[in-house]
mmCIF file of C-alpha atoms in Angstrom:
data_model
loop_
_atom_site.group_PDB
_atom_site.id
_atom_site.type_symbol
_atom_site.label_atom_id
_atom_site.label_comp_id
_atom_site.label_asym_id
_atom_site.label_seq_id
_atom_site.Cartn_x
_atom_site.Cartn_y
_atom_site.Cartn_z
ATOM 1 C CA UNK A 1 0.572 -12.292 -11.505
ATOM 2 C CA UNK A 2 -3.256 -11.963 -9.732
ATOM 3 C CA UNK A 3 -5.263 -8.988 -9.948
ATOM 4 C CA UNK A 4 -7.387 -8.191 -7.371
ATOM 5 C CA UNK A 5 -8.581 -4.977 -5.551
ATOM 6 C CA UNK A 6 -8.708 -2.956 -2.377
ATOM 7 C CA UNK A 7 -11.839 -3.113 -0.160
ATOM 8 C CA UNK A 8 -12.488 0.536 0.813
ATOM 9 C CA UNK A 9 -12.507 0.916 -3.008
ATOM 10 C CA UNK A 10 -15.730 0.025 -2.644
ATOM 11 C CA UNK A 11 -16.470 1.141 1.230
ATOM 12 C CA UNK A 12 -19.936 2.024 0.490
ATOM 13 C CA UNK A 13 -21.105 -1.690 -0.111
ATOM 14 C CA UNK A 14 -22.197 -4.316 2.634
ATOM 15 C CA UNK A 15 -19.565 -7.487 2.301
ATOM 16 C CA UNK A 16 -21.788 -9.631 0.335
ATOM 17 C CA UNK A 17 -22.098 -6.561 -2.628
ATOM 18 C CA UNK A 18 -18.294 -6.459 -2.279
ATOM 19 C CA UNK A 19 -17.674 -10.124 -2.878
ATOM 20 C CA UNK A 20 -20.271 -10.296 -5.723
ATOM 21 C CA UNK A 21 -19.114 -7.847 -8.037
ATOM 22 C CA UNK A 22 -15.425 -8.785 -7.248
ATOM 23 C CA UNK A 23 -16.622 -12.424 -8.607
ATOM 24 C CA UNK A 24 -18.502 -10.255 -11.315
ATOM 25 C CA UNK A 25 -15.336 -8.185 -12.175
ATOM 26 C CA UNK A 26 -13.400 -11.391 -12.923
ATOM 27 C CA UNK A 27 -10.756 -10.487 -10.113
ATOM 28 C CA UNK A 28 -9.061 -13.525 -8.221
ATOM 29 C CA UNK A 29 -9.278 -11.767 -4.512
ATOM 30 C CA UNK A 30 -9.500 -8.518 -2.372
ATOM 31 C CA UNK A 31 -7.100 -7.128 -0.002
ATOM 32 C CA UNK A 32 -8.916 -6.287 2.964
ATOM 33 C CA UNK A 33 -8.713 -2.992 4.982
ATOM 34 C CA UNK A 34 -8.958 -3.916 8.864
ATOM 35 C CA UNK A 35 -8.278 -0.128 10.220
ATOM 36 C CA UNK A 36 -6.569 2.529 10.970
ATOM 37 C CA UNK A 37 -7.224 5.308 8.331
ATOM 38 C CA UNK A 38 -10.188 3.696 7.507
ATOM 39 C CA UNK A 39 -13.765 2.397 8.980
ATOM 40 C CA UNK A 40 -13.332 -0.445 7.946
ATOM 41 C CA UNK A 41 -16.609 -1.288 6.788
ATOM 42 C CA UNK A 42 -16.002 -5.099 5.498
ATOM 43 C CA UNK A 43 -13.840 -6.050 8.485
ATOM 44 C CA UNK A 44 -14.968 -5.895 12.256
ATOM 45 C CA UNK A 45 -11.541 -6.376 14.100
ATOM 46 C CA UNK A 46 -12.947 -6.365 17.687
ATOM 47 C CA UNK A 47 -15.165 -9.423 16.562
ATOM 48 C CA UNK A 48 -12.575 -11.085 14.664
ATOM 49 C CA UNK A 49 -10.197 -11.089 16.912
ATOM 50 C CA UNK A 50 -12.301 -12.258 19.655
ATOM 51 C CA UNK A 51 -14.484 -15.028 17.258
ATOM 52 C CA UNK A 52 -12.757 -18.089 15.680
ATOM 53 C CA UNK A 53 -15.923 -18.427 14.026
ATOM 54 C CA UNK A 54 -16.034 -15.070 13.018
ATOM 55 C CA UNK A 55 -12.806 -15.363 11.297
ATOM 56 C CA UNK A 56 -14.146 -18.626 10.049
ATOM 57 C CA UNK A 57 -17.587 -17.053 8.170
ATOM 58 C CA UNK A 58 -15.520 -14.018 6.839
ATOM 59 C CA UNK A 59 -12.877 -16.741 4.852
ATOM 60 C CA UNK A 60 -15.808 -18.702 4.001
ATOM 61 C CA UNK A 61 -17.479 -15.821 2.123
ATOM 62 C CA UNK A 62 -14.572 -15.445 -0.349
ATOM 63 C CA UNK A 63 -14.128 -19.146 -0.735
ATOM 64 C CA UNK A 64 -17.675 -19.553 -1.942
ATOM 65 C CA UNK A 65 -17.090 -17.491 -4.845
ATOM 66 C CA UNK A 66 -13.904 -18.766 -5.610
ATOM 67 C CA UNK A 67 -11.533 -15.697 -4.250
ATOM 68 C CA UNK A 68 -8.755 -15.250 -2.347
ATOM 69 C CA UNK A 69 -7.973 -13.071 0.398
ATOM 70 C CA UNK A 70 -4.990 -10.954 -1.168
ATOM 71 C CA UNK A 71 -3.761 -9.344 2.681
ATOM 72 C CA UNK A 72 -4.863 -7.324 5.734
ATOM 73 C CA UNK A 73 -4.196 -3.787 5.234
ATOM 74 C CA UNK A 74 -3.569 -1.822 8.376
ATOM 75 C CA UNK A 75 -3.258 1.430 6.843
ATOM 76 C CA UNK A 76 -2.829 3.907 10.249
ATOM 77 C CA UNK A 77 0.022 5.885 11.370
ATOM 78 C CA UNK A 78 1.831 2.901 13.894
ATOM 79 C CA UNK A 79 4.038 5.172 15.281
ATOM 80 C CA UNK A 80 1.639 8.263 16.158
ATOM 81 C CA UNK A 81 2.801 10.036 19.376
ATOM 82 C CA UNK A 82 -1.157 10.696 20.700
ATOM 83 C CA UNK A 83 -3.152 7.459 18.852
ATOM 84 C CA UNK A 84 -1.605 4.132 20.232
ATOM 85 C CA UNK A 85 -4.411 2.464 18.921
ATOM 86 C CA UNK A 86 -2.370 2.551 15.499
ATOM 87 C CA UNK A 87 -0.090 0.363 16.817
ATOM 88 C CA UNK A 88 -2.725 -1.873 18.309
ATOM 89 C CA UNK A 89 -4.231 -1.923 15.014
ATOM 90 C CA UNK A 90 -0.988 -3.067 13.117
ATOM 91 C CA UNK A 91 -0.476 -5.661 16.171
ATOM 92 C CA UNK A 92 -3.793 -7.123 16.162
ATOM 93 C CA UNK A 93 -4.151 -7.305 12.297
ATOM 94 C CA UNK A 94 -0.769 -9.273 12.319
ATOM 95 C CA UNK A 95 -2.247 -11.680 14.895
ATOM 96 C CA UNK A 96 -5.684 -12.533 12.958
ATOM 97 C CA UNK A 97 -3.243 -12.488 9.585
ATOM 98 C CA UNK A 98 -1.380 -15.391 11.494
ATOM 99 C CA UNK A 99 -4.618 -17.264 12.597
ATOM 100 C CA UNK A 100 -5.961 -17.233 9.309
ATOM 101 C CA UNK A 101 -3.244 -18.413 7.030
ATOM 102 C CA UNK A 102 -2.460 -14.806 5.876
ATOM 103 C CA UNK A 103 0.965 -14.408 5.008
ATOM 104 C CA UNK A 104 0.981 -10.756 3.884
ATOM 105 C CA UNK A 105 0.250 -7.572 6.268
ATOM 106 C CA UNK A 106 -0.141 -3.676 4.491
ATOM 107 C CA UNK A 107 0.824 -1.377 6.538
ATOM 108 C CA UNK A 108 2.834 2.091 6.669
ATOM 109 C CA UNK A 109 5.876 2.313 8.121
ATOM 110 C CA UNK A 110 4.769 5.130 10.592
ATOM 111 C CA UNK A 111 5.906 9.179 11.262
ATOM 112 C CA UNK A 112 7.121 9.846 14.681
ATOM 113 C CA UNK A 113 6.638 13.413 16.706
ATOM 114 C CA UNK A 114 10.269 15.025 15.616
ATOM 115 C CA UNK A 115 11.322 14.554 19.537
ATOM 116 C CA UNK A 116 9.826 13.460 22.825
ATOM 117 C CA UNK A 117 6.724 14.919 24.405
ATOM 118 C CA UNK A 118 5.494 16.234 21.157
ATOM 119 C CA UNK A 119 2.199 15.345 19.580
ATOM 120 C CA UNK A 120 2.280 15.548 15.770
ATOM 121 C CA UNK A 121 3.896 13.479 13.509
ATOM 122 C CA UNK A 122 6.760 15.439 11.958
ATOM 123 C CA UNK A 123 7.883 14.919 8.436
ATOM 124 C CA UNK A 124 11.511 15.997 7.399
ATOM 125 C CA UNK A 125 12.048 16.338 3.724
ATOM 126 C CA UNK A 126 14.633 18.545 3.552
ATOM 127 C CA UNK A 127 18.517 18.968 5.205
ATOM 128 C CA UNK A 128 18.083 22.284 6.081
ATOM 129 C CA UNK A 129 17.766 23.651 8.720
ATOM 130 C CA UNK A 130 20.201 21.870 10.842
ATOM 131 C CA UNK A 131 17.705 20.769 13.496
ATOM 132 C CA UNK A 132 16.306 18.568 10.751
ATOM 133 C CA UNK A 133 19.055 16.085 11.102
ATOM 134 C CA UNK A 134 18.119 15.859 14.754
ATOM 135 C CA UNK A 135 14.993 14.494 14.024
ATOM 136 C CA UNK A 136 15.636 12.201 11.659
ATOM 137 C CA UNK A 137 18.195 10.783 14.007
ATOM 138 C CA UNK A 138 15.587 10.563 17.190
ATOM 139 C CA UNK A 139 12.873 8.986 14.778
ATOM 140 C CA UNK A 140 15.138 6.468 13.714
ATOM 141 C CA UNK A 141 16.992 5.251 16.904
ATOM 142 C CA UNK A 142 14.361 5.986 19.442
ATOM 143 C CA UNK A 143 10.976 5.088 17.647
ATOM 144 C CA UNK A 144 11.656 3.347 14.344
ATOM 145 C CA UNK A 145 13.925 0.717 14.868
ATOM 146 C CA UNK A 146 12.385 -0.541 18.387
ATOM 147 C CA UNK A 147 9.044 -0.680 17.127
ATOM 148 C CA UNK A 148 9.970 -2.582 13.825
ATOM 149 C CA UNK A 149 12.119 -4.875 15.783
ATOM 150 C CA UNK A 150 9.289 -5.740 17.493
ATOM 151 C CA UNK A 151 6.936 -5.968 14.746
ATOM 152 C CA UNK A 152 9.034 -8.100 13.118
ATOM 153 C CA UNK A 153 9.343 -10.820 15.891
ATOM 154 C CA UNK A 154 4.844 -10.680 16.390
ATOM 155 C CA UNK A 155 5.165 -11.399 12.444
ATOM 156 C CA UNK A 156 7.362 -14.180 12.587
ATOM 157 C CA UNK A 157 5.394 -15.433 16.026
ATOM 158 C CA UNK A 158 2.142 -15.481 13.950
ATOM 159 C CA UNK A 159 3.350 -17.101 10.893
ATOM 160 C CA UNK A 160 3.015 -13.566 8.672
ATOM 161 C CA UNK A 161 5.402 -13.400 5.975
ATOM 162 C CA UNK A 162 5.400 -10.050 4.388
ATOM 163 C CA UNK A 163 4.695 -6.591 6.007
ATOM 164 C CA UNK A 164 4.456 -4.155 2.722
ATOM 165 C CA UNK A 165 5.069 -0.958 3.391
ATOM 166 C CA UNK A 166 3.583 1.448 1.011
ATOM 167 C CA UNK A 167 6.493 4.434 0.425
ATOM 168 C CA UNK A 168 3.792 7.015 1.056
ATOM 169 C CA UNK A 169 4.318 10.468 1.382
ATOM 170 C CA UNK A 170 3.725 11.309 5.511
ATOM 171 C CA UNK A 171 5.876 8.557 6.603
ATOM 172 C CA UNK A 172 9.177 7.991 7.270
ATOM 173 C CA UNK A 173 9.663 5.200 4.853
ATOM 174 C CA UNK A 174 8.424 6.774 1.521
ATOM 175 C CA UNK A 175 11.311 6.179 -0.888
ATOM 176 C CA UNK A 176 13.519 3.292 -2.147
ATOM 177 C CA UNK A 177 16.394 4.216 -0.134
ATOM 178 C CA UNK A 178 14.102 4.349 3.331
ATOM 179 C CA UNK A 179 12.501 1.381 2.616
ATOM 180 C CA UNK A 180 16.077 -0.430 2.002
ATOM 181 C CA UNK A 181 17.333 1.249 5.516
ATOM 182 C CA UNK A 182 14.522 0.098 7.591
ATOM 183 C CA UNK A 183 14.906 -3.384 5.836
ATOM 184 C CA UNK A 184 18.472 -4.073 6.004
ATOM 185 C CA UNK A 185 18.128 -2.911 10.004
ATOM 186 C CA UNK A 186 15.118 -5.258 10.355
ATOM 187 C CA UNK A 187 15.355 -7.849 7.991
ATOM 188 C CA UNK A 188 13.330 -9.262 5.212
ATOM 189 C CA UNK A 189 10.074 -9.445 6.300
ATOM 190 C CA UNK A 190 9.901 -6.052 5.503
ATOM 191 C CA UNK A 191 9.236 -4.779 2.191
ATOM 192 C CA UNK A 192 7.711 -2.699 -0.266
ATOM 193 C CA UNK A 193 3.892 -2.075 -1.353
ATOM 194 C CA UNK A 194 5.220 -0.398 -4.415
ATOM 195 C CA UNK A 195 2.092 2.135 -5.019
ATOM 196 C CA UNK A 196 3.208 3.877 -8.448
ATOM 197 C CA UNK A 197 0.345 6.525 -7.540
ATOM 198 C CA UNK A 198 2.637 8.140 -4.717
ATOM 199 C CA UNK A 199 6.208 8.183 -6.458
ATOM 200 C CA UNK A 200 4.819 9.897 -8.880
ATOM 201 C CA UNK A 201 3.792 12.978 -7.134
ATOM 202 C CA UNK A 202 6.526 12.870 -5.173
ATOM 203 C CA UNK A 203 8.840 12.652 -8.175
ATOM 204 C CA UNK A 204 10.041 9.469 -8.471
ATOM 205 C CA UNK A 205 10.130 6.983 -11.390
ATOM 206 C CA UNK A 206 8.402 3.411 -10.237
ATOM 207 C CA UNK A 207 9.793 1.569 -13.196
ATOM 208 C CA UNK A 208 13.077 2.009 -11.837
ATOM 209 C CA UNK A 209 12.039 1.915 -8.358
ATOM 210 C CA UNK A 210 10.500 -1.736 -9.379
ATOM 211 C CA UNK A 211 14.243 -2.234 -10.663
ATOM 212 C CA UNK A 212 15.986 -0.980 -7.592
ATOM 213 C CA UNK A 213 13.753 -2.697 -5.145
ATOM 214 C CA UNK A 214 13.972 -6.272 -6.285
ATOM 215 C CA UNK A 215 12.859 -9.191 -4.093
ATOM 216 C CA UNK A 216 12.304 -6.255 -1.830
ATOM 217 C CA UNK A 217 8.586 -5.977 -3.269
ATOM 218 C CA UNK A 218 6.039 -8.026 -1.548
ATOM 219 C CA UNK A 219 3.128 -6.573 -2.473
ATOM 220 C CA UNK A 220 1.868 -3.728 -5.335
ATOM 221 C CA UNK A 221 -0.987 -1.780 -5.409
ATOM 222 C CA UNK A 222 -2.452 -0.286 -8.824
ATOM 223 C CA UNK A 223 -3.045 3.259 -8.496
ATOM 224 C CA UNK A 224 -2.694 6.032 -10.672
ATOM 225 C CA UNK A 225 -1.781 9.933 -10.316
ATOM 226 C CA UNK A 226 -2.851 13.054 -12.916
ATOM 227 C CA UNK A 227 -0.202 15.738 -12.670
ATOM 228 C CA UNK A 228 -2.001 18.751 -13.261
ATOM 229 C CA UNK A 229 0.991 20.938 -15.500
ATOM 230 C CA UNK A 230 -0.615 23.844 -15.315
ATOM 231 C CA UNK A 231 -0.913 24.359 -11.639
ATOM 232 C CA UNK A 232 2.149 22.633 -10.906
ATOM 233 C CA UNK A 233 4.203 25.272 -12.612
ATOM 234 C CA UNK A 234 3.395 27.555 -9.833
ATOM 235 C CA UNK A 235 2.872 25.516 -6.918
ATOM 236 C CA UNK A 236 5.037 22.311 -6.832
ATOM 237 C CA UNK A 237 3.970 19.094 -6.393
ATOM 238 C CA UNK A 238 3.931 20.244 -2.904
ATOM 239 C CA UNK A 239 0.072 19.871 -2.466
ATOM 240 C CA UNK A 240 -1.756 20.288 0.677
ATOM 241 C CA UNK A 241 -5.227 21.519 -0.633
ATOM 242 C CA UNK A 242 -8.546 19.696 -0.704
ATOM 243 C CA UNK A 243 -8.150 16.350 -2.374
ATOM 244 C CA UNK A 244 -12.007 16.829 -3.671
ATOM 245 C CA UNK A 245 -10.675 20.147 -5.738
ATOM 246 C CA UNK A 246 -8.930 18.333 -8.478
ATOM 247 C CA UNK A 247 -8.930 21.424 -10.687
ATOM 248 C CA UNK A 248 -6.648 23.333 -8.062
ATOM 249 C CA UNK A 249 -4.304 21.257 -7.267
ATOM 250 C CA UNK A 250 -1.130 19.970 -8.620
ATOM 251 C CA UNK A 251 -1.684 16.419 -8.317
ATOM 252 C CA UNK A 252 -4.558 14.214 -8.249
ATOM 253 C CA UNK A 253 -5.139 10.168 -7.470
ATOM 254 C CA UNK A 254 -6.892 8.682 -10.912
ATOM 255 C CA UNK A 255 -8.543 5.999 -12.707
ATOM 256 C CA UNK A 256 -5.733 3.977 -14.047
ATOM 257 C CA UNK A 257 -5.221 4.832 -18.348
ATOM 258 C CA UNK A 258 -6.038 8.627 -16.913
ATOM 259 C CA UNK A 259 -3.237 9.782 -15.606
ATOM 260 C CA UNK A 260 -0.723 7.531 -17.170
ATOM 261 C CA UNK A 261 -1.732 5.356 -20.643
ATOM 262 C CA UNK A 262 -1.855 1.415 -20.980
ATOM 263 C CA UNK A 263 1.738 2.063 -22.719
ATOM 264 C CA UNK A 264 3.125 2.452 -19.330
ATOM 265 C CA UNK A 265 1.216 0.391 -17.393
ATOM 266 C CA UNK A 266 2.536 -2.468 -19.716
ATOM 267 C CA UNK A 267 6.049 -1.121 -18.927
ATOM 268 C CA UNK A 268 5.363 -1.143 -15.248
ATOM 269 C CA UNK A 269 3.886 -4.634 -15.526
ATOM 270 C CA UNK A 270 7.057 -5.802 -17.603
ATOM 271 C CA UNK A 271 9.491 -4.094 -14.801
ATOM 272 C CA UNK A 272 7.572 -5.602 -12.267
ATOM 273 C CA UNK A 273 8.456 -8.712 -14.054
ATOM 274 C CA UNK A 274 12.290 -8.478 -14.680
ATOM 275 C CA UNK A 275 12.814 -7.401 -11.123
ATOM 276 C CA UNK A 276 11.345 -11.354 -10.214
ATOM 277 C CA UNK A 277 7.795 -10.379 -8.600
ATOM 278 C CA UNK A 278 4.806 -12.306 -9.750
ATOM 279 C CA UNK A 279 2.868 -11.466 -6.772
ATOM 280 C CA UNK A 280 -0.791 -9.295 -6.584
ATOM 281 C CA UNK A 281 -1.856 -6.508 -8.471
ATOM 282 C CA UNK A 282 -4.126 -4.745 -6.170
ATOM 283 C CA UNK A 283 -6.654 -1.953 -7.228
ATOM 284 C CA UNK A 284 -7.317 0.888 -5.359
ATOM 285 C CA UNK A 285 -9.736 2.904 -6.269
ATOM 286 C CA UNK A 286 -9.511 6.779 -5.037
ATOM 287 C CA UNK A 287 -10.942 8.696 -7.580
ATOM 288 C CA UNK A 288 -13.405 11.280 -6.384
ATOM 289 C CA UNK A 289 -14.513 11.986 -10.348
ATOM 290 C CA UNK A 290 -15.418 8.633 -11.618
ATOM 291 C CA UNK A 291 -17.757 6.194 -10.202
ATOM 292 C CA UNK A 292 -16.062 3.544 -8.127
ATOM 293 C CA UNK A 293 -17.666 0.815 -9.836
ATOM 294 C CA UNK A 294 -17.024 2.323 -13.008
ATOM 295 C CA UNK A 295 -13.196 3.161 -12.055
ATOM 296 C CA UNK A 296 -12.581 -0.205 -10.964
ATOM 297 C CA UNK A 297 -13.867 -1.533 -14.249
ATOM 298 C CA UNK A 298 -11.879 0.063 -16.106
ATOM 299 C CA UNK A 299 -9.114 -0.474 -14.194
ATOM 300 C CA UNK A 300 -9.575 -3.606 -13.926
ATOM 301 C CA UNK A 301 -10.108 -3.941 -17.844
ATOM 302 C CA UNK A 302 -6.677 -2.071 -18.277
ATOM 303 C CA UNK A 303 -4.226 -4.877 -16.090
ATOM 304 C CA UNK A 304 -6.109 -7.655 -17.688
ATOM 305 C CA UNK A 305 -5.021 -6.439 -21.253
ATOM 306 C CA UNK A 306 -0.955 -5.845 -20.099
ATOM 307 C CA UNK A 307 -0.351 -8.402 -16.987
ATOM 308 C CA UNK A 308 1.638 -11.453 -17.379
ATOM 309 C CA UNK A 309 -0.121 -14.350 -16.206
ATOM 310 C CA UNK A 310 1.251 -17.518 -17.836
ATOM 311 C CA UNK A 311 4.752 -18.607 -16.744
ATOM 312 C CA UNK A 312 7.664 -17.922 -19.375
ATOM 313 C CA UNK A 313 8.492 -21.410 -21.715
ATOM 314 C CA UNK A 314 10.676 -19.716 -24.324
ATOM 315 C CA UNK A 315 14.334 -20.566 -24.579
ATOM 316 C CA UNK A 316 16.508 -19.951 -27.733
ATOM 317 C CA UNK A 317 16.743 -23.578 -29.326
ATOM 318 C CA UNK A 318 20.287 -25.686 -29.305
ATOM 319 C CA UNK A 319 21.721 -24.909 -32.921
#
């Protein structure tokens, strides 16, 4: 495995400050946020996709100290019924992946309005009412499978790989089973970005979700998630309050070791392991307590101590 980090982790430094103390962390490469949900900061997509040379500096920058660029990460809502520049986003990332010998896009899979002419997203987590069904079925045959089917065909076009879809919450693939739908209908350029962070708020287990998914999971992001007992015993994990209030809410993104020890994080390494992946480990730092510097250190610190790195050479001698 390679361990590397997220960009907007640290979104308050100019590029160069990123690369240095990514070379200063000891991290092999960054994973490189192009849009949607964020600024962007480190990655002008107007200029890159209009600049060959533009495209040509930015890879320079991380070859000079020796780093990789992990993936673009297109992190929008694709599928938005008011913001088609989401989908632009997602299409134009894909096409600078291609130019520049990226073979893995991040994206999310995208929440459609819950019929035609509306203009929210509209996420269904429950079978009941009745109507709900409805939706799911108009998201899926009218928005989601058309879009992906096209998505997948830019992908192959461009030479991109992998599309890793983080199962966030907000989306319409955000569980094993949704990802595996929207794959089998597809086809395997689509995968997971296995974030623990968000199964476990949502009340999932990623160890097995590492199991279940397989060769499934193209790409993993290292995030962790403090669930807050006491205020979860009278609210639910449901939680749509300030994500700066950590003391009143249920759950909260954390430093990784805070919400979950280095015991698991070796276990989740391990599964990630058994289940054949030996891809990136990608930090991403979104805790609003600690320093991001000092969250990403310790982070950091953390995977080093319980990643595999070296290939396996044991076998059971012939006796």
């Amino acid at each position: 495995m390679k361990l590397g980090f997220v960009s907007d982790s640290l979104g308050g430094m100019s590029f160069e400050a990123l690369l240095d103390n990514a070379a200063r962390l000891g991290v092999s490469g960054v994973e490189v946020n192009t849009g949607g949900w964020s600024t962007a900061p480190h990655f002008d997509l107007q200029s890159m996709k209009a600049s060959a040379d533009a495209r040509r500096d930015f890879a320079k920058a991380f070859e000079n100290r020796g780093l990789e660029i992990i993936a673009l990460k297109a992190n929008g809502n694709p599928l938005h019924p008011a913001q088609p520049e989401q989908a632009e986003c997602l299409k134009d990332t894909i096409r600078i992946a291609g130019d520049m010998g990226i073979k893995t896009v991040c994206a999310m899979s995208g929440l459609p309005a819950g019929r035609e002419g509306d203009l929210m997203p509209n996420w269904v987590i429950s079978s009941w009412p009745p109507e709900t069904q409805a939706i799911l079925r108009y998201q899926w045959q009218e928005k989601l499978l058309p879009f992906w089917t096209e998505i997948a065909a830019l992908a192959k076009e461009n030479g991109v790989e992998r599309i890793a879809l983080e199962l966030h919450g907000n989306q319409y693939v955000y569980n094993v089973p949704s990802l595996l739908k929207l794959r089998a209908a597809v086809g395997p350029v689509i995968g997971a970005n296995l974030d623990p962070s968000h199964l476990f708020w949502m009340g999932a287990d990623p160890l097995m979700a590492a199991e279940a998914l397989g060769e499934a999971i193209h790409h993993v992001h290292a995030k962790d998630t403090m669930l807050n007992g006491p205020v979860q015993a009278t609210t639910s994990l449901l939680e749509n309050g300030s994500l700066m209030n950590l003391p009143a809410r249920s759950w909260s993104y954390i430093t990784l070791g805070f919400g979950h020890g280095e015991e698991w994080w070796r276990q989740f390494c391990y599964r990630l392991k058994m289940a054949g992946y030996d891809g990136w480990l990608s930090v991403e730092h979104e805790d609003v307590v600690l320093n991001s510097v000092e969250g990403l250190e310790k982070s950091i610190a953390l995977l080093k101590g319980v990643m595999p790195v070296a290939a396996s050479d044991f076998k059971p001698q012939a006796i």
